[in-house]
Amino acid sequence: MPLVPASSAAETTALKPFLECTLIVDAGSGAKLRRDGACDRRVSPASTFKVPLALMGYDSGILADEHSPRWDYKPEFNAVKRDHKPVDPTIWEKDSVLWFSQEITRKLGGKRFAGYVGGFAYGNGDLSGNPGKEDGLTRSWLSSSLKISPDEQVGFIGRMLDRSLPVSARAADLTAAVLPPFQAGEWQVKGKTGTGWLTGKSGKIDRNKPFGWFVGWADKGERRIVFARLLVNDGKSPVFLGPKGRDIFLASLPDLMKSAK
């Protein structure tokens, strides 16, 4: 059953899902509580990749804690104006600051970066980047070569939570600490959005196929679930689909869990 957005008339009219998935898994048993839609379809992780990037940053020592390092913006980052500011790990995740991500991967270098992605068994593992541009180190996760499905997103988050990824427990704890918190009824939620566009075989972005992710986990008392929500729109969207999909999911989560098996 697709989720129904509570939105303005203009936004509702513009949202014409081309592809959707809502996947909710019990973190303890691994049982799929809901699996609606095309949950095996791989698309770019976009800013949800900041979750594995945080793990890499903390495990490697590039990142220290929730508020350090605090890096200053530099003009050569060529970022959007809202990101022209000092950024620490918590601000990075909350405001989804691209240049901070790219500084982490530059400091890792190609070999260590690829080693982490391979060790995480993350999606298709393709870090080649855009054809002919040799930009895999800084852009492979941005509507480019690296792709992951909702099924794989949930598997990855589950492995992070049960500490079965090849990183330190401290790296996993700090990654969880810097991810943005949300409330969905009685559920305490941690998650990350991502927004981008599908690409064709040539690697060219299709602006008429925007997508939005929301991935993470939620706790209610002793119960924990892991989730992935993906929406791909048929046509341009007047809003960023990551935050939009997040808000739809959070509003719907209590009812989804009431009807879950």
Short mmCIF file of N, CA, C and O in Angstrom, two decimals, residues 21 26 50 53 56 67-68 75 99 103 106 121 135 138 141 144 153 156 158 195 220:
data_model
loop_
_atom_site.label_atom_id
_atom_site.label_comp_id
_atom_site.label_asym_id
_atom_site.label_seq_id
_atom_site.Cartn_x
_atom_site.Cartn_y
_atom_site.Cartn_z
N CYS A 21 9.17 2.22 -2.74
CA CYS A 21 9.38 1.11 -1.82
C CYS A 21 9.24 1.62 -0.40
O CYS A 21 9.77 2.68 -0.06
N ASP A 26 12.10 -5.94 11.36
CA ASP A 26 12.35 -6.05 12.79
C ASP A 26 13.85 -6.27 13.01
O ASP A 26 14.43 -7.22 12.46
N LYS A 50 26.04 9.46 3.52
CA LYS A 50 26.70 10.07 4.67
C LYS A 50 26.72 9.14 5.88
O LYS A 50 27.51 9.36 6.81
N LEU A 53 29.81 7.05 5.16
CA LEU A 53 30.95 7.98 5.21
C LEU A 53 31.30 8.34 6.65
O LEU A 53 32.48 8.48 6.99
N MET A 56 33.28 5.49 8.06
CA MET A 56 34.65 5.55 7.54
C MET A 56 35.45 6.64 8.26
O MET A 56 36.61 6.43 8.65
N HIS A 67 31.48 16.83 17.48
CA HIS A 67 31.69 18.23 17.13
C HIS A 67 33.11 18.56 16.68
O HIS A 67 33.48 19.74 16.57
N SER A 68 33.89 17.54 16.42
CA SER A 68 35.22 17.80 15.87
C SER A 68 35.61 16.67 14.91
O SER A 68 35.20 15.52 15.11
N PRO A 75 36.63 28.66 -0.70
CA PRO A 75 35.99 28.97 -1.98
C PRO A 75 36.15 27.86 -3.02
O PRO A 75 35.26 27.66 -3.85
N TRP A 99 30.36 19.35 0.69
CA TRP A 99 31.80 19.56 0.68
C TRP A 99 32.49 18.86 1.85
O TRP A 99 33.65 18.42 1.72
N GLU A 103 35.61 16.20 1.53
CA GLU A 103 36.86 16.33 2.27
C GLU A 103 37.22 15.00 2.97
O GLU A 103 38.39 14.63 3.02
N ARG A 106 38.53 12.64 0.23
CA ARG A 106 39.87 13.07 -0.22
C ARG A 106 40.93 12.65 0.81
O ARG A 106 42.03 12.21 0.45
N ALA A 121 30.16 -4.21 1.85
CA ALA A 121 29.30 -4.86 0.85
C ALA A 121 28.16 -3.91 0.49
O ALA A 121 26.99 -4.29 0.47
N ASP A 135 35.96 11.05 -11.36
CA ASP A 135 35.50 11.75 -10.15
C ASP A 135 34.88 10.80 -9.13
O ASP A 135 34.10 11.21 -8.27
N THR A 138 34.98 11.58 -5.28
CA THR A 138 34.20 12.69 -4.73
C THR A 138 32.76 12.76 -5.21
O THR A 138 31.97 13.55 -4.67
N TRP A 141 28.72 8.59 -5.46
CA TRP A 141 27.44 8.34 -4.77
C TRP A 141 26.35 9.34 -5.14
O TRP A 141 25.24 9.29 -4.62
N SER A 144 25.34 8.79 -9.77
CA SER A 144 26.48 8.35 -10.58
C SER A 144 26.59 6.83 -10.53
O SER A 144 25.57 6.14 -10.59
N GLN A 153 19.97 -1.23 1.60
CA GLN A 153 20.07 -0.16 2.61
C GLN A 153 19.72 -0.71 3.99
O GLN A 153 20.42 -0.45 4.98
N PHE A 156 22.42 -2.99 5.29
CA PHE A 156 23.59 -2.24 5.74
C PHE A 156 23.35 -1.61 7.12
O PHE A 156 24.19 -1.73 8.02
N GLY A 158 21.22 -2.51 9.35
CA GLY A 158 21.15 -3.60 10.33
C GLY A 158 22.52 -4.07 10.76
O GLY A 158 22.76 -4.33 11.95
N THR A 195 18.51 12.88 -1.84
CA THR A 195 17.75 13.38 -3.00
C THR A 195 18.65 13.37 -4.23
O THR A 195 19.82 13.74 -4.15
N LYS A 220 10.94 1.96 19.96
CA LYS A 220 9.77 2.19 20.80
C LYS A 220 9.85 1.18 21.95
O LYS A 220 9.62 -0.01 21.75
#
